[in-house]
GROMACS .gro file of C-alpha atoms in nm:
model
  477
    1GLN     CA    1   5.496  -7.524  -0.608
    2VAL     CA    2   5.217  -7.707  -0.486
    3VAL     CA    3   5.304  -7.857  -0.149
    4SER     CA    4   5.133  -8.158   0.018
    5THR     CA    5   4.875  -8.027   0.262
    6CYS     CA    6   5.037  -8.292   0.545
    7GLU     CA    7   5.388  -8.163   0.515
    8ARG     CA    8   5.321  -7.768   0.512
    9TYR     CA    9   5.073  -7.831   0.808
   10ALA     CA   10   5.239  -8.117   0.974
   11VAL     CA   11   4.907  -8.262   1.045
   12ARG     CA   12   4.884  -8.622   1.153
   13ARG     CA   13   4.716  -8.881   1.003
   14LEU     CA   14   4.395  -9.054   1.139
   15PRO     CA   15   4.405  -9.416   1.196
   16PHE     CA   16   4.187  -9.509   0.849
   17ALA     CA   17   4.266  -9.857   0.705
   18ARG     CA   18   4.488  -9.861   0.396
   19LEU     CA   19   4.334  -9.878   0.073
   20GLY     CA   20   4.416 -10.236  -0.067
   21ASP     CA   21   4.360 -10.447  -0.419
   22GLY     CA   22   4.046 -10.586  -0.322
   23ASP     CA   23   3.851 -10.264  -0.243
   24VAL     CA   24   3.960 -10.148  -0.577
   25ALA     CA   25   3.843 -10.496  -0.704
   26PHE     CA   26   3.460 -10.406  -0.525
   27PHE     CA   27   3.507 -10.047  -0.647
   28GLU     CA   28   3.538 -10.170  -1.024
   29ARG     CA   29   3.293 -10.479  -1.037
   30LEU     CA   30   3.024 -10.177  -0.831
   31MET     CA   31   3.068  -9.917  -1.118
   32PRO     CA   32   3.289 -10.030  -1.443
   33GLY     CA   33   3.496  -9.781  -1.646
   34ARG     CA   34   3.406  -9.489  -1.354
   35VAL     CA   35   3.701  -9.554  -1.090
   36VAL     CA   36   4.012  -9.371  -1.157
   37THR     CA   37   4.322  -9.515  -1.058
   38GLY     CA   38   4.611  -9.404  -1.246
   39GLU     CA   39   4.886  -9.155  -1.063
   40GLU     CA   40   4.873  -8.878  -1.328
   41GLU     CA   41   4.469  -8.907  -1.384
   42VAL     CA   42   4.437  -8.902  -1.021
   43LYS     CA   43   4.617  -8.556  -0.966
   44PRO     CA   44   4.414  -8.335  -1.076
   45PHE     CA   45   4.115  -8.416  -0.811
   46ASN     CA   46   4.432  -8.390  -0.561
   47VAL     CA   47   4.505  -8.053  -0.585
   48ASP     CA   48   4.276  -7.763  -0.505
   49TRP     CA   49   4.204  -7.492  -0.723
   50LEU     CA   50   4.412  -7.221  -0.604
   51LYS     CA   51   4.753  -7.504  -0.621
   52SER     CA   52   4.818  -7.441  -0.268
   53VAL     CA   53   4.751  -7.775  -0.079
   54ARG     CA   54   4.785  -8.148  -0.213
   55GLY     CA   55   4.663  -8.490  -0.102
   56CYS     CA   56   4.729  -8.796  -0.204
   57SER     CA   57   4.486  -8.969  -0.289
   58GLN     CA   58   4.514  -9.275  -0.585
   59LEU     CA   59   4.173  -9.349  -0.606
   60VAL     CA   60   3.814  -9.165  -0.741
   61LEU     CA   61   3.510  -9.287  -0.776
   62LYS     CA   62   3.229  -9.145  -0.996
   63PRO     CA   63   2.913  -9.249  -0.919
   64GLN     CA   64   2.585  -9.195  -1.125
   65THR     CA   65   2.340  -9.266  -0.842
   66THR     CA   66   2.229  -9.194  -0.500
   67ALA     CA   67   2.242  -9.591  -0.484
   68GLU     CA   68   2.602  -9.651  -0.594
   69VAL     CA   69   2.688  -9.347  -0.329
   70SER     CA   70   2.511  -9.549  -0.093
   71GLN     CA   71   2.674  -9.860  -0.136
   72VAL     CA   72   3.040  -9.666  -0.185
   73LEU     CA   73   3.008  -9.554   0.203
   74ARG     CA   74   2.843  -9.809   0.325
   75TYR     CA   75   3.152 -10.007   0.204
   76CYS     CA   76   3.396  -9.808   0.374
   77HIS     CA   77   3.223  -9.729   0.671
   78GLU     CA   78   3.215 -10.097   0.718
   79ARG     CA   79   3.616 -10.115   0.616
   80ASN     CA   80   3.682  -9.735   0.785
   81LEU     CA   81   3.811  -9.630   0.487
   82ALA     CA   82   3.792  -9.215   0.464
   83VAL     CA   83   3.616  -9.038   0.199
   84ASN     CA   84   3.675  -8.692   0.058
   85PRO     CA   85   3.341  -8.608  -0.153
   86GLN     CA   86   3.424  -8.379  -0.473
   87GLY     CA   87   3.218  -8.123  -0.669
   88GLY     CA   88   3.398  -7.903  -0.896
   89ASN     CA   89   3.679  -7.861  -0.650
   90THR     CA   90   3.663  -7.509  -0.675
   91GLY     CA   91   3.718  -7.406  -0.323
   92LEU     CA   92   3.952  -7.159  -0.168
   93VAL     CA   93   3.990  -7.286   0.182
   94GLY     CA   94   4.125  -7.703   0.120
   95GLY     CA   95   3.824  -7.842   0.194
   96SER     CA   96   3.746  -8.028  -0.127
   97VAL     CA   97   4.068  -8.231  -0.173
   98PRO     CA   98   4.195  -8.468   0.055
   99VAL     CA   99   4.513  -8.407   0.293
  100PHE     CA  100   4.628  -8.797   0.284
  101ASP     CA  101   4.524  -9.125   0.083
  102GLU     CA  102   4.108  -9.017   0.150
  103ILE     CA  103   3.919  -9.204  -0.102
  104ILE     CA  104   3.791  -8.878  -0.420
  105LEU     CA  105   3.410  -8.956  -0.381
  106SER     CA  106   3.331  -8.744  -0.733
  107THR     CA  107   2.988  -8.619  -0.809
  108ALA     CA  108   3.121  -8.510  -1.160
  109LEU     CA  109   2.832  -8.749  -1.341
  110MET     CA  110   2.567  -8.696  -1.146
  111ASN     CA  111   2.448  -8.447  -1.347
  112GLU     CA  112   2.066  -8.497  -1.403
  113ILE     CA  113   1.832  -8.237  -1.394
  114ILE     CA  114   1.491  -8.397  -1.217
  115SER     CA  115   1.245  -8.168  -1.284
  116PHE     CA  116   1.137  -7.841  -1.345
  117ASP     CA  117   0.809  -7.694  -1.234
  118LYS     CA  118   0.746  -7.344  -1.407
  119VAL     CA  119   0.457  -7.257  -1.186
  120SER     CA  120   0.648  -7.259  -0.872
  121GLY     CA  121   0.992  -7.196  -1.037
  122ILE     CA  122   1.100  -7.493  -0.814
  123LEU     CA  123   1.399  -7.739  -0.966
  124VAL     CA  124   1.509  -8.071  -0.863
  125CYS     CA  125   1.851  -8.204  -1.007
  126GLN     CA  126   2.117  -8.413  -0.903
  127ALA     CA  127   2.424  -8.252  -0.690
  128GLY     CA  128   2.704  -8.289  -0.972
  129CYS     CA  129   2.527  -8.022  -1.219
  130VAL     CA  130   2.688  -7.736  -1.320
  131LEU     CA  131   2.608  -7.445  -1.197
  132GLU     CA  132   2.606  -7.222  -1.520
  133ARG     CA  133   2.439  -7.506  -1.721
  134LEU     CA  134   2.164  -7.506  -1.497
  135ASN     CA  135   2.193  -7.133  -1.552
  136GLU     CA  136   2.146  -7.194  -1.879
  137TYR     CA  137   1.842  -7.467  -1.871
  138LEU     CA  138   1.614  -7.198  -1.665
  139GLU     CA  139   1.698  -6.940  -1.894
  140GLU     CA  140   1.544  -7.133  -2.158
  141GLN     CA  141   1.201  -7.118  -1.926
  142GLY     CA  142   1.227  -6.786  -1.805
  143PHE     CA  143   1.394  -6.805  -1.491
  144ILE     CA  144   1.752  -6.799  -1.287
  145MET     CA  145   1.942  -6.927  -1.026
  146PRO     CA  146   1.929  -6.767  -0.683
  147LEU     CA  147   2.326  -6.798  -0.669
  148ASP     CA  148   2.569  -6.674  -0.947
  149LEU     CA  149   2.962  -6.670  -0.894
  150GLY     CA  150   3.311  -6.665  -1.071
  151ALA     CA  151   3.332  -7.032  -1.071
  152LYS     CA  152   2.996  -7.107  -1.217
  153GLY     CA  153   3.126  -7.266  -1.534
  154SER     CA  154   3.297  -7.570  -1.271
  155CYS     CA  155   3.123  -7.536  -0.976
  156HIS     CA  156   2.865  -7.756  -0.874
  157ILE     CA  157   2.547  -7.748  -0.710
  158GLY     CA  158   2.579  -8.014  -0.466
  159GLY     CA  159   2.957  -7.831  -0.324
  160ASN     CA  160   2.742  -7.465  -0.356
  161VAL     CA  161   2.536  -7.661  -0.086
  162ALA     CA  162   2.763  -7.856   0.079
  163THR     CA  163   2.957  -7.482   0.140
  164ASN     CA  164   2.670  -7.271   0.160
  165ALA     CA  165   2.846  -7.046  -0.114
  166GLY     CA  166   2.719  -6.697  -0.110
  167GLY     CA  167   2.873  -6.500  -0.445
  168LEU     CA  168   2.658  -6.189  -0.626
  169ARG     CA  169   2.308  -6.246  -0.608
  170LEU     CA  170   2.311  -6.288  -0.227
  171LEU     CA  171   2.187  -5.987  -0.157
  172ARG     CA  172   1.895  -5.966  -0.409
  173TYR     CA  173   1.795  -6.312  -0.341
  174GLY     CA  174   1.943  -6.428  -0.014
  175SER     CA  175   2.137  -6.765   0.044
  176LEU     CA  176   2.092  -7.108  -0.029
  177ARG     CA  177   1.969  -7.150   0.341
  178GLY     CA  178   1.663  -6.973   0.237
  179THR     CA  179   1.613  -7.060  -0.146
  180VAL     CA  180   1.732  -7.448  -0.084
  181LEU     CA  181   1.422  -7.659  -0.011
  182GLY     CA  182   1.461  -8.032  -0.007
  183LEU     CA  183   1.796  -8.257   0.007
  184GLU     CA  184   1.842  -8.622  -0.089
  185VAL     CA  185   2.202  -8.717   0.136
  186VAL     CA  186   2.373  -9.037   0.186
  187LEU     CA  187   2.487  -9.107   0.536
  188ALA     CA  188   2.817  -9.195   0.639
  189ASP     CA  189   2.677  -9.554   0.716
  190GLY     CA  190   2.539  -9.546   0.344
  191SER     CA  191   2.156  -9.474   0.436
  192ALA     CA  192   1.993  -9.253   0.210
  193LEU     CA  193   1.794  -8.971   0.381
  194ASP     CA  194   1.511  -8.854   0.116
  195CYS     CA  195   1.457  -8.464   0.217
  196LEU     CA  196   1.391  -8.410  -0.078
  197THR     CA  197   1.044  -8.186  -0.082
  198SER     CA  198   0.951  -7.940  -0.288
  199LEU     CA  199   0.756  -7.731  -0.024
  200ARG     CA  200   0.836  -7.400   0.024
  201LYS     CA  201   0.673  -7.447   0.353
  202ASP     CA  202   0.664  -7.704   0.575
  203ASN     CA  203   0.670  -7.670   0.937
  204THR     CA  204   0.725  -8.051   1.037
  205GLY     CA  205   0.996  -8.066   1.268
  206TYR     CA  206   1.342  -8.042   1.272
  207ASP     CA  207   1.469  -7.872   0.958
  208LEU     CA  208   1.728  -8.160   0.854
  209LYS     CA  209   1.798  -8.009   0.549
  210GLN     CA  210   1.990  -7.726   0.749
  211LEU     CA  211   2.250  -7.949   0.930
  212PHE     CA  212   2.409  -8.035   0.562
  213ILE     CA  213   2.355  -7.744   0.385
  214GLY     CA  214   2.772  -7.545   0.497
  215SER     CA  215   2.861  -7.842   0.653
  216GLU     CA  216   3.105  -7.878   0.352
  217GLY     CA  217   3.066  -8.277   0.290
  218THR     CA  218   3.158  -8.353   0.695
  219LEU     CA  219   2.813  -8.480   0.772
  220GLY     CA  220   2.665  -8.649   0.462
  221VAL     CA  221   2.746  -8.622   0.095
  222ILE     CA  222   2.468  -8.489  -0.064
  223THR     CA  223   2.354  -8.620  -0.425
  224ALA     CA  224   2.013  -8.412  -0.470
  225VAL     CA  225   1.889  -8.104  -0.455
  226SER     CA  226   1.549  -7.884  -0.464
  227ILE     CA  227   1.599  -7.538  -0.530
  228LEU     CA  228   1.396  -7.239  -0.534
  229CYS     CA  229   1.431  -7.033  -0.848
  230PRO     CA  230   1.347  -6.664  -0.941
  231GLN     CA  231   1.222  -6.574  -1.231
  232LYS     CA  232   1.494  -6.381  -1.471
  233PRO     CA  233   1.488  -6.026  -1.469
  234LYS     CA  234   1.336  -5.896  -1.801
  235ALA     CA  235   1.580  -5.573  -1.770
  236VAL     CA  236   1.940  -5.618  -1.639
  237ASN     CA  237   2.135  -5.280  -1.604
  238LEU     CA  238   2.476  -5.234  -1.447
  239ALA     CA  239   2.618  -4.942  -1.373
  240PHE     CA  240   3.011  -4.902  -1.318
  241LEU     CA  241   3.169  -4.625  -1.074
  242GLY     CA  242   3.439  -4.456  -0.943
  243CYS     CA  243   3.461  -4.318  -0.573
  244GLN     CA  244   3.732  -4.131  -0.416
  245SER     CA  245   3.731  -4.285  -0.073
  246PHE     CA  246   3.569  -4.596   0.089
  247ALA     CA  247   3.378  -4.323   0.338
  248LYS     CA  248   3.261  -4.217  -0.027
  249VAL     CA  249   3.154  -4.609  -0.147
  250LEU     CA  250   2.948  -4.665   0.184
  251GLU     CA  251   2.778  -4.316   0.137
  252THR     CA  252   2.650  -4.408  -0.269
  253PHE     CA  253   2.562  -4.729  -0.102
  254THR     CA  254   2.340  -4.565   0.142
  255THR     CA  255   2.207  -4.376  -0.135
  256CYS     CA  256   2.161  -4.624  -0.359
  257ARG     CA  257   1.984  -4.822  -0.174
  258ALA     CA  258   1.724  -4.588  -0.091
  259MET     CA  259   1.644  -4.484  -0.487
  260LEU     CA  260   1.683  -4.807  -0.626
  261GLY     CA  261   1.509  -5.010  -0.376
  262GLU     CA  262   1.334  -5.334  -0.500
  263ILE     CA  263   1.564  -5.369  -0.830
  264LEU     CA  264   1.879  -5.348  -0.715
  265SER     CA  265   2.027  -5.714  -0.699
  266ALA     CA  266   2.429  -5.614  -0.634
  267TYR     CA  267   2.684  -5.386  -0.498
  268GLU     CA  268   3.014  -5.461  -0.541
  269PHE     CA  269   3.339  -5.259  -0.455
  270MET     CA  270   3.721  -5.326  -0.553
  271ASP     CA  271   3.992  -5.109  -0.437
  272GLU     CA  272   4.227  -4.961  -0.766
  273LYS     CA  273   4.459  -5.179  -0.734
  274CYS     CA  274   4.194  -5.531  -0.802
  275MET     CA  275   4.167  -5.310  -1.113
  276GLU     CA  276   4.528  -5.290  -1.213
  277LEU     CA  277   4.598  -5.637  -1.148
  278VAL     CA  278   4.275  -5.779  -1.350
  279GLU     CA  279   4.419  -5.524  -1.650
  280ARG     CA  280   4.791  -5.643  -1.676
  281HIS     CA  281   4.702  -6.025  -1.586
  282LEU     CA  282   4.370  -6.041  -1.773
  283LYS     CA  283   4.401  -5.786  -2.047
  284LEU     CA  284   4.054  -5.654  -1.989
  285SER     CA  285   4.018  -5.253  -1.973
  286SER     CA  286   3.792  -5.108  -1.691
  287PRO     CA  287   3.523  -4.826  -1.785
  288VAL     CA  288   3.642  -4.588  -1.580
  289THR     CA  289   3.995  -4.541  -1.485
  290GLY     CA  290   4.163  -4.285  -1.214
  291SER     CA  291   3.955  -4.360  -0.899
  292PRO     CA  292   4.052  -4.540  -0.582
  293PHE     CA  293   3.769  -4.708  -0.514
  294TYR     CA  294   3.529  -4.841  -0.784
  295VAL     CA  295   3.143  -5.012  -0.734
  296LEU     CA  296   2.986  -5.217  -0.975
  297ILE     CA  297   2.588  -5.207  -0.929
  298GLU     CA  298   2.308  -5.419  -1.079
  299THR     CA  299   1.955  -5.391  -1.087
  300SER     CA  300   1.729  -5.649  -1.190
  301GLY     CA  301   1.337  -5.609  -1.271
  302SER     CA  302   1.085  -5.619  -1.508
  303ASN     CA  303   1.058  -5.265  -1.661
  304SER     CA  304   1.315  -5.149  -1.894
  305THR     CA  305   1.249  -4.798  -1.917
  306HIS     CA  306   1.153  -4.834  -1.583
  307ASP     CA  307   1.482  -4.943  -1.451
  308GLU     CA  308   1.724  -4.755  -1.623
  309GLU     CA  309   1.502  -4.437  -1.532
  310LYS     CA  310   1.539  -4.525  -1.188
  311LEU     CA  311   1.911  -4.573  -1.246
  312ASN     CA  312   1.961  -4.222  -1.420
  313ASN     CA  313   1.811  -4.056  -1.135
  314PHE     CA  314   2.031  -4.253  -0.876
  315LEU     CA  315   2.332  -4.147  -1.071
  316GLU     CA  316   2.234  -3.814  -1.158
  317GLN     CA  317   2.232  -3.755  -0.774
  318ALA     CA  318   2.541  -3.994  -0.699
  319MET     CA  319   2.765  -3.726  -0.881
  320ALA     CA  320   2.591  -3.354  -0.843
  321SER     CA  321   2.657  -3.445  -0.465
  322GLY     CA  322   3.042  -3.503  -0.529
  323LEU     CA  323   3.002  -3.941  -0.404
  324VAL     CA  324   3.069  -4.014  -0.762
  325THR     CA  325   3.376  -3.846  -0.964
  326ASP     CA  326   3.297  -4.138  -1.279
  327GLY     CA  327   3.067  -4.357  -1.419
  328THR     CA  328   2.870  -4.510  -1.687
  329VAL     CA  329   2.596  -4.739  -1.750
  330ALA     CA  330   2.560  -5.041  -1.944
  331THR     CA  331   2.225  -5.198  -2.058
  332ASP     CA  332   2.322  -5.418  -2.353
  333GLU     CA  333   2.380  -5.768  -2.290
  334LYS     CA  334   2.779  -5.723  -2.422
  335LYS     CA  335   2.869  -5.446  -2.231
  336ILE     CA  336   2.735  -5.581  -1.921
  337LYS     CA  337   2.912  -5.905  -1.987
  338ALA     CA  338   3.252  -5.683  -2.080
  339SER     CA  339   3.198  -5.490  -1.745
  340HIS     CA  340   3.181  -5.822  -1.534
  341LEU     CA  341   3.550  -5.722  -1.391
  342ARG     CA  342   3.437  -5.795  -1.047
  343GLU     CA  343   3.454  -6.171  -1.143
  344ARG     CA  344   3.803  -6.156  -1.275
  345ILE     CA  345   3.967  -6.045  -0.980
  346THR     CA  346   4.060  -6.377  -0.800
  347GLU     CA  347   4.195  -6.538  -1.153
  348ALA     CA  348   4.379  -6.227  -1.197
  349LEU     CA  349   4.543  -6.261  -0.848
  350THR     CA  350   4.657  -6.611  -0.913
  351HIS     CA  351   4.897  -6.444  -1.172
  352GLU     CA  352   5.102  -6.256  -0.881
  353GLY     CA  353   5.262  -6.575  -0.710
  354TYR     CA  354   5.104  -6.691  -0.422
  355VAL     CA  355   4.759  -6.557  -0.282
  356TYR     CA  356   4.692  -6.581   0.092
  357LYS     CA  357   4.320  -6.546   0.083
  358TYR     CA  358   4.056  -6.396   0.359
  359ASP     CA  359   3.705  -6.407   0.349
  360ILE     CA  360   3.558  -6.216   0.607
  361SER     CA  361   3.188  -6.047   0.728
  362LEU     CA  362   3.248  -5.720   0.909
  363PRO     CA  363   3.047  -5.428   0.995
  364VAL     CA  364   3.029  -5.216   0.651
  365GLY     CA  365   3.150  -4.879   0.807
  366LYS     CA  366   3.465  -5.115   0.908
  367LEU     CA  367   3.524  -5.306   0.580
  368TYR     CA  368   3.774  -5.174   0.394
  369ASP     CA  369   3.983  -5.052   0.755
  370LEU     CA  370   4.128  -5.446   0.768
  371VAL     CA  371   4.300  -5.389   0.440
  372THR     CA  372   4.507  -5.054   0.522
  373ASP     CA  373   4.603  -5.186   0.903
  374MET     CA  374   4.732  -5.510   0.712
  375ARG     CA  375   4.892  -5.346   0.447
  376ALA     CA  376   5.042  -5.079   0.687
  377ARG     CA  377   5.177  -5.439   0.865
  378LEU     CA  378   5.302  -5.627   0.625
  379GLY     CA  379   5.470  -5.344   0.445
  380GLN     CA  380   5.722  -5.456   0.181
  381SER     CA  381   5.736  -5.825   0.286
  382ALA     CA  382   5.384  -5.864   0.107
  383LYS     CA  383   5.363  -5.783  -0.270
  384ASN     CA  384   5.032  -5.659  -0.300
  385VAL     CA  385   4.740  -5.626  -0.036
  386VAL     CA  386   4.415  -5.572  -0.181
  387GLY     CA  387   4.038  -5.598  -0.079
  388TYR     CA  388   3.714  -5.611  -0.270
  389GLY     CA  389   3.379  -5.798  -0.225
  390HIS     CA  390   2.981  -5.787  -0.129
  391LEU     CA  391   2.917  -5.436   0.043
  392GLY     CA  392   2.570  -5.514   0.025
  393ASP     CA  393   2.618  -5.793   0.219
  394GLY     CA  394   2.893  -5.667   0.457
  395ASN     CA  395   3.149  -5.943   0.328
  396LEU     CA  396   3.525  -5.894   0.235
  397HIS     CA  397   3.720  -6.044   0.058
  398LEU     CA  398   4.145  -5.964   0.165
  399ASN     CA  399   4.421  -6.107  -0.052
  400ILE     CA  400   4.766  -6.044   0.008
  401THR     CA  401   5.006  -6.187  -0.272
  402ALA     CA  402   5.409  -6.303  -0.251
  403GLU     CA  403   5.592  -6.455  -0.539
  404SER     CA  404   5.553  -6.792  -0.338
  405TYR     CA  405   5.451  -6.942  -0.027
  406SER     CA  406   5.649  -6.770   0.351
  407HIS     CA  407   5.603  -6.888   0.686
  408SER     CA  408   5.712  -6.580   0.835
  409LEU     CA  409   5.457  -6.412   0.607
  410LEU     CA  410   5.184  -6.628   0.687
  411ASP     CA  411   5.313  -6.630   1.090
  412ALA     CA  412   5.266  -6.187   1.035
  413ILE     CA  413   4.927  -6.247   0.887
  414GLU     CA  414   4.774  -6.507   1.100
  415PRO     CA  415   4.593  -6.500   1.392
  416PHE     CA  416   4.611  -6.108   1.374
  417VAL     CA  417   4.361  -6.130   1.088
  418TYR     CA  418   4.144  -6.324   1.299
  419GLU     CA  419   4.170  -6.164   1.625
  420TRP     CA  420   4.110  -5.822   1.399
  421THR     CA  421   3.802  -5.950   1.255
  422ALA     CA  422   3.687  -6.083   1.585
  423ARG     CA  423   3.750  -5.754   1.835
  424CYS     CA  424   3.464  -5.629   1.579
  425SER     CA  425   3.280  -5.924   1.626
  426GLY     CA  426   3.245  -6.018   1.289
  427SER     CA  427   3.293  -6.387   1.108
  428ILE     CA  428   3.639  -6.507   0.982
  429SER     CA  429   3.506  -6.704   0.694
  430ALA     CA  430   3.159  -6.490   0.529
  431GLU     CA  431   3.084  -6.697   0.238
  432HIS     CA  432   3.394  -6.962   0.133
  433GLY     CA  433   3.394  -7.222   0.479
  434LEU     CA  434   3.670  -7.336   0.723
  435GLY     CA  435   3.769  -7.628   0.513
  436PHE     CA  436   4.078  -7.787   0.595
  437LYS     CA  437   4.307  -7.411   0.590
  438LYS     CA  438   4.108  -7.211   0.874
  439LYS     CA  439   3.885  -7.535   1.069
  440GLN     CA  440   4.172  -7.411   1.396
  441PHE     CA  441   4.028  -7.049   1.366
  442ILE     CA  442   3.675  -7.149   1.384
  443GLN     CA  443   3.698  -7.003   1.792
  444TYR     CA  444   3.725  -6.659   1.661
  445SER     CA  445   3.407  -6.663   1.533
  446LYS     CA  446   3.203  -6.942   1.757
  447PRO     CA  447   3.151  -6.985   2.093
  448ARG     CA  448   3.286  -7.295   2.291
  449GLU     CA  449   2.944  -7.445   2.334
  450ALA     CA  450   2.885  -7.361   1.996
  451VAL     CA  451   3.217  -7.574   1.799
  452VAL     CA  452   3.087  -7.886   2.183
  453LEU     CA  453   2.762  -7.930   2.025
  454MET     CA  454   2.860  -7.933   1.648
  455GLN     CA  455   3.137  -8.234   1.727
  456GLN     CA  456   2.851  -8.421   1.890
  457PHE     CA  457   2.643  -8.376   1.563
  458LYS     CA  458   2.923  -8.488   1.330
  459ALA     CA  459   3.062  -8.825   1.630
  460MET     CA  460   2.650  -8.860   1.580
  461LEU     CA  461   2.627  -8.873   1.220
  462ASP     CA  462   2.943  -8.998   1.150
  463PRO     CA  463   3.116  -9.190   1.463
  464LYS     CA  464   3.410  -9.316   1.223
  465GLY     CA  465   3.478  -8.987   1.165
  466ILE     CA  466   3.459  -9.108   0.766
  467LEU     CA  467   3.388  -8.806   0.604
  468ASN     CA  468   3.595  -8.559   0.498
  469PRO     CA  469   3.799  -8.561   0.823
  470TYR     CA  470   4.047  -8.316   0.898
  471LYS     CA  471   3.768  -8.063   0.823
  472THR     CA  472   3.558  -7.780   0.900
  473LEU     CA  473   3.629  -7.861   1.266
  474PRO     CA  474   3.901  -7.883   1.551
  475SER     CA  475   3.896  -8.261   1.663
  476ALA     CA  476   3.718  -8.316   1.943
  477PRO     CA  477   3.922  -8.364   2.302
   0.00000   0.00000   0.00000
């Protein structure tokens, strides 16, 4: 059952103006045929991907140009109407849906590729381009996007940048903070900030784009992105391994990094419970069975013979030293796609009932201890406690499932999970952001002085607080 966000979290609506007939008429004149008002039509935009929170917006706007976004925000700023920017709505922390009746500003129709330079590998596109479509376009030119996510079929590049999405390629290509070269952003008052540079080196003043990368739509609406794309690897190999303990998963990673070096592009781990859920709910079969832990290793390079030889040498070493008990290598495309079990875990978990999701950065040696401690703490009150993630980046996805939402179970999980993470000097959000669900816990990862400075940035760029209110930051005192 999807409970409205304001009911579940007992949050109070801020004194924004209420939407009137005159407002709707203005927007319909501005973008005829691209204003959504019917209750049923608006409903999908009000509910998050996990179906865990729900807003009460009565209006969805679908601009096609930066000029239209600018006019919308200028009008909303003058009228004191709150706005919820929304991309593909695949976020997992309640950041992409309204809390109350905020106007939803969807980038769905801002999906034009503006330019691509095959020499430099720099792509410029509108914010509403779907990640998978961009990757398909680039593959035809011999390039790929520097990020890959399970939600690639529906997430938008603007939303990826706004949340600083991590994903499966971060180990190889780094975060969006490094690959995004420039942004075009519309500020709360409607003024457009054109920092859409396509230069790899530009050392003139403050790097303003970094303010908006990861700001979750609270400081401005990203309308276009300039991003550096790597060449498509000529050879992609994938190994799926079974390990008998998490200590062996860590040792395997150390060996893997030493032996595979520059061709290592992903090192993912999952526990046996994750694999069981994927097999049961999605009817996918694991190429390796009977292990407490599984590891997915991806290599990508320019010479298939060289890469396969390195991977096979590594596997021989790992098996001979007892690090790995079973393993298989997939080199052809079909096998690689079939082995992408890791990407489907989130989907499998949704079949289990209600999911409490935690996305945490920890020192790699302690990564799985949190799962073990949480299992012991919750006992029979949770249906499942599972852990998987990007071990190469120290990123754990802790998921706890129950038949339905329970406030007492949430109390047993929070703030325990954040206190545990803080004690290890970890981050309470590695890649999903804070959104609505995690904003009140920011102090577990950031000092008070940093939070105050963030609030000052927000007040300067959005003095009326109309952009994605109730998200990312605790209310300023």
